[in-house]
Structures are given as C-alpha cells and as structure tokens.
mmCIF file of C-alpha atoms and ligand atoms in Angstrom:
data_model
loop_
_atom_site.group_PDB
_atom_site.id
_atom_site.type_symbol
_atom_site.label_atom_id
_atom_site.label_comp_id
_atom_site.label_asym_id
_atom_site.label_seq_id
_atom_site.Cartn_x
_atom_site.Cartn_y
_atom_site.Cartn_z
ATOM 1 C CA MET A 14 -18.458 -12.657 -37.207
ATOM 2 C CA ALA A 15 -15.077 -10.915 -37.359
ATOM 3 C CA THR A 16 -12.338 -13.146 -35.948
ATOM 4 C CA ASP A 17 -10.967 -10.584 -33.463
ATOM 5 C CA TRP A 18 -13.994 -10.776 -31.144
ATOM 6 C CA ASN A 19 -13.174 -12.440 -27.830
ATOM 7 C CA PHE A 20 -16.021 -12.987 -25.399
ATOM 8 C CA LEU A 21 -13.914 -14.847 -22.833
ATOM 9 C CA GLN A 22 -12.425 -12.346 -20.396
ATOM 10 C CA GLU A 23 -9.303 -12.709 -18.259
ATOM 11 C CA LEU A 24 -10.231 -12.227 -14.602
ATOM 12 C CA VAL A 25 -8.612 -10.819 -11.455
ATOM 13 C CA PHE A 26 -10.258 -10.707 -8.048
ATOM 14 C CA ASN A 27 -10.334 -8.573 -4.949
ATOM 15 C CA PHE A 28 -11.149 -10.176 -1.590
ATOM 16 C CA GLY A 29 -12.059 -8.005 1.381
ATOM 17 C CA HIS A 30 -14.787 -6.310 3.324
ATOM 18 C CA GLN A 31 -16.548 -3.015 2.539
ATOM 19 C CA LEU A 32 -15.460 -3.195 -1.087
ATOM 20 C CA ALA A 33 -18.286 -1.021 -2.408
ATOM 21 C CA THR A 34 -16.230 2.073 -1.506
ATOM 22 C CA ASN A 35 -12.860 0.717 -2.721
ATOM 23 C CA PRO A 36 -11.787 2.749 -5.797
ATOM 24 C CA THR A 37 -9.180 0.241 -7.000
ATOM 25 C CA GLN A 38 -11.847 -1.601 -8.988
ATOM 26 C CA TYR A 39 -12.577 1.525 -11.051
ATOM 27 C CA MET A 40 -8.884 2.371 -11.472
ATOM 28 C CA MET A 41 -8.078 -1.131 -12.750
ATOM 29 C CA GLU A 42 -10.967 -1.339 -15.171
ATOM 30 C CA GLN A 43 -10.144 2.111 -16.582
ATOM 31 C CA ALA A 44 -6.567 0.910 -17.168
ATOM 32 C CA PHE A 45 -7.723 -2.374 -18.755
ATOM 33 C CA ALA A 46 -9.973 -0.397 -21.105
ATOM 34 C CA HIS A 47 -7.217 2.147 -21.875
ATOM 35 C CA HIS A 48 -4.857 -0.651 -22.891
ATOM 36 C CA GLY A 49 -7.524 -2.508 -24.899
ATOM 37 C CA LEU A 50 -7.405 -5.489 -22.529
ATOM 38 C CA ASN A 51 -10.481 -7.703 -22.301
ATOM 39 C CA TRP A 52 -9.941 -8.145 -18.552
ATOM 40 C CA ARG A 53 -12.276 -7.732 -15.563
ATOM 41 C CA TYR A 54 -11.549 -6.879 -11.909
ATOM 42 C CA VAL A 55 -14.210 -8.591 -9.801
ATOM 43 C CA GLN A 56 -14.727 -7.930 -6.100
ATOM 44 C CA PHE A 57 -15.883 -10.601 -3.643
ATOM 45 C CA GLU A 58 -17.134 -10.151 -0.098
ATOM 46 C CA PHE A 59 -17.656 -13.286 2.011
ATOM 47 C CA THR A 60 -17.336 -14.410 5.593
ATOM 48 C CA GLU A 61 -13.859 -15.268 6.854
ATOM 49 C CA ASP A 62 -14.590 -19.004 7.191
ATOM 50 C CA LYS A 63 -15.003 -19.141 3.371
ATOM 51 C CA LEU A 64 -11.485 -17.968 2.501
ATOM 52 C CA ALA A 65 -10.104 -21.433 1.623
ATOM 53 C CA ASP A 66 -13.072 -22.118 -0.658
ATOM 54 C CA ALA A 67 -12.759 -18.688 -2.254
ATOM 55 C CA VAL A 68 -9.067 -19.213 -3.116
ATOM 56 C CA GLN A 69 -9.864 -22.686 -4.468
ATOM 57 C CA ALA A 70 -12.617 -21.170 -6.614
ATOM 58 C CA MET A 71 -10.134 -18.684 -8.092
ATOM 59 C CA ARG A 72 -7.821 -21.579 -8.988
ATOM 60 C CA VAL A 73 -10.615 -23.616 -10.603
ATOM 61 C CA LEU A 74 -11.987 -20.639 -12.540
ATOM 62 C CA GLY A 75 -8.556 -19.644 -13.851
ATOM 63 C CA PHE A 76 -8.229 -16.181 -12.312
ATOM 64 C CA ARG A 77 -4.889 -14.559 -13.212
ATOM 65 C CA GLY A 78 -4.447 -13.237 -9.688
ATOM 66 C CA GLY A 79 -5.989 -10.564 -7.540
ATOM 67 C CA ASN A 80 -5.809 -8.265 -4.572
ATOM 68 C CA CYS A 81 -6.731 -8.897 -0.996
ATOM 69 C CA THR A 82 -7.366 -6.398 1.704
ATOM 70 C CA ILE A 83 -8.547 -6.270 5.303
ATOM 71 C CA PRO A 84 -9.254 -8.850 6.847
ATOM 72 C CA TYR A 85 -7.428 -11.307 4.526
ATOM 73 C CA LYS A 86 -3.888 -9.943 4.168
ATOM 74 C CA VAL A 87 -2.411 -12.421 6.664
ATOM 75 C CA ALA A 88 -5.002 -15.201 6.566
ATOM 76 C CA ILE A 89 -4.607 -15.775 2.808
ATOM 77 C CA ILE A 90 -0.932 -16.789 3.139
ATOM 78 C CA SER A 91 -1.657 -20.376 4.193
ATOM 79 C CA HIS A 92 -3.780 -20.875 1.046
ATOM 80 C CA LEU A 93 -1.087 -19.748 -1.434
ATOM 81 C CA ASP A 94 1.816 -21.644 -3.044
ATOM 82 C CA GLY A 95 4.592 -19.172 -2.206
ATOM 83 C CA LEU A 96 5.528 -15.597 -1.270
ATOM 84 C CA GLY A 97 7.682 -12.833 -2.736
ATOM 85 C CA GLU A 98 10.609 -11.540 -0.619
ATOM 86 C CA SER A 99 8.970 -8.541 1.023
ATOM 87 C CA ALA A 100 5.599 -10.278 1.533
ATOM 88 C CA ALA A 101 7.479 -13.057 3.349
ATOM 89 C CA LEU A 102 9.225 -10.506 5.594
ATOM 90 C CA MET A 103 6.029 -8.548 6.292
ATOM 91 C CA GLU A 104 3.951 -11.722 6.653
ATOM 92 C CA ALA A 105 1.195 -9.923 4.769
ATOM 93 C CA VAL A 106 -0.077 -10.192 1.183
ATOM 94 C CA ASN A 107 -2.155 -7.667 -0.724
ATOM 95 C CA CYS A 108 -1.592 -8.983 -4.233
ATOM 96 C CA VAL A 109 -1.747 -12.513 -5.638
ATOM 97 C CA VAL A 110 -0.116 -13.398 -8.949
ATOM 98 C CA LEU A 111 -0.534 -16.582 -11.013
ATOM 99 C CA ARG A 112 3.009 -17.588 -12.021
ATOM 100 C CA GLU A 113 3.560 -20.902 -13.827
ATOM 101 C CA GLY A 114 0.344 -22.285 -12.356
ATOM 102 C CA GLN A 115 1.198 -21.244 -8.796
ATOM 103 C CA LEU A 116 -0.521 -18.551 -6.760
ATOM 104 C CA ILE A 117 2.246 -16.365 -5.326
ATOM 105 C CA GLY A 118 1.604 -13.681 -2.680
ATOM 106 C CA GLU A 119 3.209 -10.284 -3.074
ATOM 107 C CA ASN A 120 2.892 -7.060 -1.128
ATOM 108 C CA THR A 121 2.699 -3.881 -3.172
ATOM 109 C CA ASP A 122 1.862 -1.465 -0.283
ATOM 110 C CA GLY A 123 5.485 -0.598 0.489
ATOM 111 C CA LYS A 124 6.613 -0.925 -3.139
ATOM 112 C CA GLY A 125 4.041 1.715 -4.123
ATOM 113 C CA PHE A 126 5.353 4.014 -1.421
ATOM 114 C CA LEU A 127 8.954 3.421 -2.473
ATOM 115 C CA GLN A 128 8.188 4.248 -6.102
ATOM 116 C CA SER A 129 6.664 7.587 -5.020
ATOM 117 C CA PHE A 130 9.566 8.215 -2.677
ATOM 118 C CA ARG A 131 12.109 7.661 -5.459
ATOM 119 C CA GLY A 132 10.432 10.486 -7.363
ATOM 120 C CA VAL A 133 11.765 12.939 -4.769
ATOM 121 C CA ALA A 134 14.725 11.234 -3.032
ATOM 122 C CA GLU A 135 16.995 8.187 -2.963
ATOM 123 C CA PRO A 136 16.178 5.913 0.005
ATOM 124 C CA ALA A 137 19.677 4.417 0.369
ATOM 125 C CA GLY A 138 21.462 5.741 3.462
ATOM 126 C CA LYS A 139 18.460 7.737 4.740
ATOM 127 C CA ARG A 140 17.660 8.111 8.431
ATOM 128 C CA VAL A 141 13.893 7.705 8.694
ATOM 129 C CA THR A 142 11.320 8.274 11.442
ATOM 130 C CA LEU A 143 8.126 6.308 10.943
ATOM 131 C CA LEU A 144 4.941 7.195 12.819
ATOM 132 C CA GLY A 145 2.838 4.042 13.274
ATOM 133 C CA ALA A 146 3.435 0.301 13.332
ATOM 134 C CA GLY A 147 0.300 -1.102 11.619
ATOM 135 C CA GLY A 148 0.055 -2.758 8.201
ATOM 136 C CA ALA A 149 1.052 0.302 6.146
ATOM 137 C CA ALA A 150 3.968 1.134 8.462
ATOM 138 C CA ARG A 151 5.202 -2.456 8.362
ATOM 139 C CA ALA A 152 5.170 -2.480 4.554
ATOM 140 C CA ILE A 153 6.943 0.882 4.289
ATOM 141 C CA ALA A 154 9.556 -0.029 6.916
ATOM 142 C CA VAL A 155 10.445 -3.303 5.170
ATOM 143 C CA GLU A 156 10.722 -1.738 1.682
ATOM 144 C CA LEU A 157 12.765 1.241 2.913
ATOM 145 C CA ALA A 158 15.090 -1.147 4.761
ATOM 146 C CA LEU A 159 15.446 -3.427 1.709
ATOM 147 C CA ALA A 160 16.171 -0.306 -0.388
ATOM 148 C CA GLY A 161 19.108 0.519 1.889
ATOM 149 C CA ALA A 162 17.745 3.056 4.385
ATOM 150 C CA ALA A 163 20.358 3.442 7.138
ATOM 151 C CA SER A 164 18.011 3.579 10.110
ATOM 152 C CA LEU A 165 14.366 3.530 11.124
ATOM 153 C CA THR A 166 12.987 5.057 14.291
ATOM 154 C CA ILE A 167 9.554 3.531 14.874
ATOM 155 C CA VAL A 168 7.214 5.751 16.926
ATOM 156 C CA ASN A 169 3.959 4.113 18.047
ATOM 157 C CA ARG A 170 1.423 4.291 20.894
ATOM 158 C CA ASP A 171 1.072 0.522 21.264
ATOM 159 C CA ALA A 172 4.511 -0.622 22.465
ATOM 160 C CA GLN A 173 3.984 -4.269 21.572
ATOM 161 C CA ARG A 174 3.278 -3.472 17.899
ATOM 162 C CA GLY A 175 6.071 -0.897 17.770
ATOM 163 C CA GLU A 176 8.637 -3.234 19.299
ATOM 164 C CA ALA A 177 7.611 -6.124 17.029
ATOM 165 C CA LEU A 178 8.196 -3.998 13.908
ATOM 166 C CA THR A 179 11.486 -2.690 15.324
ATOM 167 C CA ARG A 180 12.714 -6.269 15.926
ATOM 168 C CA LEU A 181 11.657 -7.320 12.416
ATOM 169 C CA ILE A 182 13.743 -4.545 10.844
ATOM 170 C CA ALA A 183 16.732 -4.927 13.192
ATOM 171 C CA ASP A 184 16.878 -8.731 12.985
ATOM 172 C CA ARG A 185 15.977 -9.400 9.348
ATOM 173 C CA THR A 186 17.315 -6.425 7.355
ATOM 174 C CA ALA A 187 20.571 -4.466 7.275
ATOM 175 C CA ALA A 188 18.962 -1.250 8.619
ATOM 176 C CA ARG A 189 19.318 -0.111 12.238
ATOM 177 C CA ALA A 190 16.027 0.202 14.099
ATOM 178 C CA ASN A 191 14.889 1.637 17.405
ATOM 179 C CA PHE A 192 11.527 2.048 19.068
ATOM 180 C CA VAL A 193 10.172 5.194 20.730
ATOM 181 C CA PRO A 194 6.898 4.925 22.672
ATOM 182 C CA TRP A 195 4.497 7.651 21.501
ATOM 183 C CA ASP A 196 3.363 9.521 24.533
ATOM 184 C CA GLY A 197 2.297 13.167 24.125
ATOM 185 C CA GLN A 198 3.636 15.517 21.442
ATOM 186 C CA TYR A 199 6.532 13.774 19.643
ATOM 187 C CA ALA A 200 9.482 15.999 18.672
ATOM 188 C CA VAL A 201 11.273 14.811 15.522
ATOM 189 C CA ASP A 202 14.919 13.902 16.216
ATOM 190 C CA PRO A 203 17.280 16.462 14.597
ATOM 191 C CA ASP A 204 19.179 13.539 13.021
ATOM 192 C CA THR A 205 16.124 12.431 11.002
ATOM 193 C CA GLU A 206 16.049 13.124 7.253
ATOM 194 C CA VAL A 207 12.653 11.603 6.421
ATOM 195 C CA LEU A 208 9.418 11.614 8.452
ATOM 196 C CA VAL A 209 6.580 9.302 7.385
ATOM 197 C CA ASN A 210 3.089 9.347 8.855
ATOM 198 C CA ALA A 211 1.855 5.768 8.473
ATOM 199 C CA THR A 212 -0.896 6.058 11.084
ATOM 200 C CA SER A 213 -4.551 6.414 10.168
ATOM 201 C CA VAL A 214 -4.657 9.937 11.659
ATOM 202 C CA GLY A 215 -5.964 12.288 8.965
ATOM 203 C CA MET A 216 -8.088 9.706 7.170
ATOM 204 C CA ASN A 217 -11.334 11.373 6.040
ATOM 205 C CA ASP A 218 -10.507 14.412 8.200
ATOM 206 C CA ALA A 219 -8.378 17.248 6.818
ATOM 207 C CA THR A 220 -8.151 18.852 10.261
ATOM 208 C CA ALA A 221 -6.997 15.790 12.267
ATOM 209 C CA GLU A 222 -3.507 16.356 13.639
ATOM 210 C CA VAL A 223 -0.869 13.792 14.568
ATOM 211 C CA ALA A 224 0.532 14.430 18.068
ATOM 212 C CA LEU A 225 3.708 16.067 16.841
ATOM 213 C CA ALA A 226 5.687 19.101 17.955
ATOM 214 C CA TYR A 227 5.394 20.975 14.634
ATOM 215 C CA ASP A 228 8.304 23.267 15.500
ATOM 216 C CA SER A 229 10.574 20.184 15.196
ATOM 217 C CA LEU A 230 9.822 20.057 11.430
ATOM 218 C CA ARG A 231 12.946 21.471 9.756
ATOM 219 C CA ALA A 232 12.868 22.817 6.189
ATOM 220 C CA ASP A 233 15.329 20.141 5.005
ATOM 221 C CA LEU A 234 13.028 17.277 6.086
ATOM 222 C CA LEU A 235 11.145 15.130 3.591
ATOM 223 C CA VAL A 236 7.672 14.568 5.065
ATOM 224 C CA ALA A 237 5.434 11.841 3.616
ATOM 225 C CA ASP A 238 1.888 10.832 4.517
ATOM 226 C CA VAL A 239 0.049 7.616 3.595
ATOM 227 C CA ILE A 240 -3.419 9.151 3.834
ATOM 228 C CA VAL A 241 -5.257 9.078 0.496
ATOM 229 C CA ASP A 242 -8.409 11.012 1.302
ATOM 230 C CA PRO A 243 -7.866 13.895 1.708
ATOM 231 C CA PRO A 244 -4.374 13.892 0.172
ATOM 232 C CA GLN A 245 -3.451 17.254 1.730
ATOM 233 C CA THR A 246 -3.460 16.323 5.429
ATOM 234 C CA ALA A 247 -2.932 18.747 8.309
ATOM 235 C CA LEU A 248 0.576 17.285 8.668
ATOM 236 C CA LEU A 249 1.502 17.877 5.022
ATOM 237 C CA ARG A 250 0.126 21.425 5.129
ATOM 238 C CA ALA A 251 2.116 22.211 8.292
ATOM 239 C CA ALA A 252 5.243 20.660 6.765
ATOM 240 C CA ALA A 253 4.867 22.632 3.519
ATOM 241 C CA GLU A 254 4.431 25.877 5.501
ATOM 242 C CA ARG A 255 7.788 25.164 7.134
ATOM 243 C CA GLY A 256 9.475 24.600 3.769
ATOM 244 C CA CYS A 257 9.704 20.777 3.928
ATOM 245 C CA THR A 258 9.457 18.647 0.788
ATOM 246 C CA THR A 259 6.156 16.747 0.999
ATOM 247 C CA LEU A 260 4.803 13.550 -0.494
ATOM 248 C CA ASP A 261 1.097 12.629 -0.351
ATOM 249 C CA GLY A 262 -0.543 9.174 -0.195
ATOM 250 C CA LEU A 263 -2.093 9.328 -3.671
ATOM 251 C CA GLY A 264 1.109 8.305 -5.423
ATOM 252 C CA MET A 265 1.445 5.289 -3.140
ATOM 253 C CA VAL A 266 -2.010 3.949 -3.881
ATOM 254 C CA VAL A 267 -1.778 4.585 -7.636
ATOM 255 C CA ASN A 268 1.691 2.993 -7.845
ATOM 256 C CA GLN A 269 0.468 -0.088 -6.014
ATOM 257 C CA ALA A 270 -2.283 -0.525 -8.555
ATOM 258 C CA GLN A 271 0.218 -0.011 -11.394
ATOM 259 C CA ILE A 272 2.590 -2.592 -9.957
ATOM 260 C CA ALA A 273 -0.247 -5.129 -9.584
ATOM 261 C CA PHE A 274 -1.426 -4.391 -13.144
ATOM 262 C CA GLY A 275 2.110 -5.120 -14.388
ATOM 263 C CA TYR A 276 2.363 -8.351 -12.361
ATOM 264 C CA TRP A 277 -0.895 -9.678 -13.838
ATOM 265 C CA THR A 278 -0.779 -8.484 -17.436
ATOM 266 C CA GLY A 279 2.950 -8.112 -18.099
ATOM 267 C CA ILE A 280 2.152 -4.619 -19.430
ATOM 268 C CA GLU A 281 3.333 -1.367 -17.894
ATOM 269 C CA ALA A 282 0.174 0.698 -17.345
ATOM 270 C CA GLN A 283 0.428 4.159 -18.854
ATOM 271 C CA PRO A 284 1.145 6.640 -16.054
ATOM 272 C CA GLY A 285 -1.755 8.970 -15.392
ATOM 273 C CA VAL A 286 -4.657 6.688 -16.368
ATOM 274 C CA MET A 287 -5.143 5.266 -12.877
ATOM 275 C CA ARG A 288 -4.336 8.553 -11.165
ATOM 276 C CA ASP A 289 -6.990 10.326 -13.244
ATOM 277 C CA ALA A 290 -9.478 7.557 -12.416
ATOM 278 C CA LEU A 291 -8.747 7.882 -8.684
ATOM 279 C CA GLN A 292 -9.041 11.638 -8.830
ATOM 280 C CA GLN A 293 -12.436 11.303 -10.527
ATOM 281 C CA VAL A 294 -13.585 9.102 -7.646
ATOM 282 C CA LEU A 295 -12.179 11.396 -4.932
ATOM 283 C CA GLN A 296 -13.692 14.481 -6.520
ATOM 284 C CA GLY A 297 -17.022 12.675 -6.966
ATOM 285 C CA GLU A 298 -17.099 13.358 -10.737
HETATM 286 P P1 LIG B 28 -3.627 -0.312 10.988
HETATM 287 O O1 LIG B 28 -4.913 -0.360 11.708
HETATM 288 O O2 LIG B 28 -2.891 -1.586 10.706
HETATM 289 O O3 LIG B 28 -2.601 0.638 11.813
HETATM 290 C C1 LIG B 28 -3.001 1.889 12.272
HETATM 291 C C2 LIG B 28 -1.800 2.621 12.873
HETATM 292 O O4 LIG B 28 -2.217 3.947 13.184
HETATM 293 C C3 LIG B 28 -1.280 2.011 14.160
HETATM 294 O O5 LIG B 28 0.105 2.173 14.243
HETATM 295 C C4 LIG B 28 -1.999 2.860 15.223
HETATM 296 O O6 LIG B 28 -1.296 2.925 16.431
HETATM 297 C C5 LIG B 28 -1.935 4.204 14.543
HETATM 298 N N1 LIG B 28 -2.904 5.158 15.069
HETATM 299 C C6 LIG B 28 -4.251 5.153 14.897
HETATM 300 N N2 LIG B 28 -4.805 6.206 15.505
HETATM 301 C C7 LIG B 28 -3.793 6.898 16.075
HETATM 302 C C8 LIG B 28 -3.708 8.092 16.834
HETATM 303 N N3 LIG B 28 -4.815 8.793 17.144
HETATM 304 N N4 LIG B 28 -2.498 8.513 17.229
HETATM 305 C C9 LIG B 28 -1.388 7.829 16.924
HETATM 306 N N5 LIG B 28 -1.389 6.683 16.221
HETATM 307 C C10 LIG B 28 -2.577 6.239 15.789
HETATM 308 O O7 LIG B 28 -3.907 0.478 9.650
HETATM 309 P P2 LIG B 28 -3.039 0.462 8.291
HETATM 310 O O8 LIG B 28 -1.612 0.494 8.648
HETATM 311 O O9 LIG B 28 -3.542 -0.611 7.398
HETATM 312 O O10 LIG B 28 -3.477 1.851 7.644
HETATM 313 C C11 LIG B 28 -3.037 3.080 8.177
HETATM 314 C C12 LIG B 28 -3.434 4.186 7.220
HETATM 315 O O11 LIG B 28 -2.724 4.029 6.012
HETATM 316 C C13 LIG B 28 -4.925 4.180 6.844
HETATM 317 O O12 LIG B 28 -5.387 5.507 6.854
HETATM 318 C C14 LIG B 28 -4.932 3.636 5.448
HETATM 319 O O13 LIG B 28 -6.008 4.149 4.684
HETATM 320 C C15 LIG B 28 -3.607 4.175 4.919
HETATM 321 N N6 LIG B 28 -3.076 3.386 3.817
HETATM 322 C C16 LIG B 28 -2.717 4.041 2.686
HETATM 323 C C17 LIG B 28 -2.198 3.352 1.639
HETATM 324 C C18 LIG B 28 -1.827 4.075 0.388
HETATM 325 O O14 LIG B 28 -1.619 3.422 -0.630
HETATM 326 N N7 LIG B 28 -1.697 5.392 0.397
HETATM 327 C C19 LIG B 28 -1.982 1.880 1.671
HETATM 328 C C20 LIG B 28 -2.348 1.279 2.944
HETATM 329 C C21 LIG B 28 -2.896 2.031 3.967
HETATM 330 P P3 LIG B 28 -1.477 1.832 17.594
HETATM 331 O O15 LIG B 28 -0.741 0.600 17.136
HETATM 332 O O16 LIG B 28 -0.844 2.474 18.767
HETATM 333 O O17 LIG B 28 -2.956 1.603 17.746
#
C-alpha cells in the first residue's frame, strides 16, 4: 500500500436542530475536498438534556472543533473551557475551536458580516441603524462596535430585547447606542449612514416587507440584509431602486464558514469554493 493513504479522518461537528436543511455541511465538505483535506463535518441532533454528554464525547473522540446553532448557542458556553472576546460579549457561541487541548467558543456570525461589510465600506466612525435585536443583530452590533462604529440605533418591536442590546453596546463598547421601539412604519434617521436588517423578515419570502418608510432610504445609504434565502429581499430591491449601495446575506454566511474553516484547519479556504457550493444548494442544482 502506498504510504500516503490516511484512513483516519480529522473531524468537526455541528450541534443543532433541523440540520438536514443546513447547507453549511455541504459547503465545508466541498472546501475540505478542494483543499485535499481528509476531514469530515458531521452533524448531530439530540435532545437538549444531552448537551453535556455530547460535548464530552467530542473531547473523548478528538474532534478539532465544530459549529453549534439553535438551540445550543448559549447553553454550550458552560461546557467549554473559554471564550473569544466577541463571544464573551455576545454571550453566544456558534463555533468551537480546539486550541492547545482546550475547547474555546467563538462567534463568527458578526465577523462574517463585518468581512462582507469591509468589502464595500469601512466600519470605523459609521452611524448605524440596526433593525432587530435577536441573535444575528446582537452579533452584528458587537462586531460593528468593536470595529469602531460611532453609534448604533437599535430598532426592535420587543422593547426588553432592544433595550438589553442597547445597554450591552453602550456599557461594554466605545460606541454610542440608543433604542427606538418599533411601532408602525419606521423612518430612517437622516443622520444614519448604514441600515442593517437583522430581523427574520424576508426569510423564505421575497415579497415580505420590513415595516419601513421606504421614502426615508436615501441614495447615499448603505443597506445590508442578513437574509440568505432569497438573497435579494424586498428591502434590498427597494434600496437598490433608490440608488443605495446594498449588501446581501450570502457573503455573511459564506464568510462565517470560511472563518471557521481557518480556525480549525489553519488554512485560508480559497474564496469562491464555499460560495459556489451554497449557490448550488440554493438553486437546487
Ligand atoms: P432571532 O429569533 O434571534 O431574532 C429575530 C429578530 O427578528 C428579532 O429582533 C425579532 O423582533 C425580529 N422580527 C421577527 N419578525 C419580525 C417582524 N415581523 N417585524 C419586525 N421584527 C421582526 O433570530 P436570529 O437573529 O437568529 O436570525 C434573524 C435572521 O437572520 C434569520 O432570518 C436568520 O436566518 C438570519 N441569519 C443570517 C445569517 C447569515 O449568515 N446571513 C446568520 C444568522 C442569522 P422581536 O424581538 O421584536 O420579536
């Protein structure tokens, strides 16, 4: 037998629910294959009372890390050995990395967004309005603040969630933050330079509209949306019609996967491989 055969794969995991429709598995394995890595991305669904055992199993079996998604992003923290800076601020983990024998929790949601954002603008000094205060909004708010955004206006229906995120940014980062309760059609403040939809409005529905006064979208605004499917949301189409620069949610999800791939393997995944894989999935090829 030739000596370069290796039948012992390196493993990474994904913990969550409803994983059969999660395209990250395909994206990762396409990238492993592209880079000639004998690695596997294995998904595990289990009941929430089994989380401690599942993490212990990953330790015993030598997994190099993994992802975790809903409902484990917060619950996994108490089973890990440490957290990266932004994961600690967000109190949510979506990526676990084995570093010097320790399982460290990171959060790549906001980092993926920031990487896309940097392709069109510099976040430092920006005045940002963020629609939503859920997990994606929290991750984006923290990363924009850490990257030097001047201010964040958090607009959300649920005041408790909105105020909690506003306090997190105001108290624990250098950015200014204020909360606006979302009641009726929201008109974007003329002082805003960047508008981000981080709500789930638009998910799986190209016609769903956020409650926004579209005539407040100025041509000099940068408008970003986190929605992956479909990438061209009603908001992004309306913004483009008004001459705004737009940024879709595809870049965010692909960048997150690329960042995780780099954390685990130490290799920078070739741009395009994961995006092509995701596009294949979205187009049902
Ligand atoms: P959460 O459930 O944590 O938060 C949902 C947010 O959407 C809340 O702020 C909620 O407001 C708001 N919302 C829901 N419906 C409406 C509505 N009709 N009008 C106004 N606000 C509404 O979800 P996540 O933050 O985890 O995910 C949000 C979206 O981001 C999802 O579509 C998800 O697929 C996408 N996402 C994309 C990623 C990417 O890489 N591109 C990464 C992560 C998420 P309220 O608090 O008032 O209920």
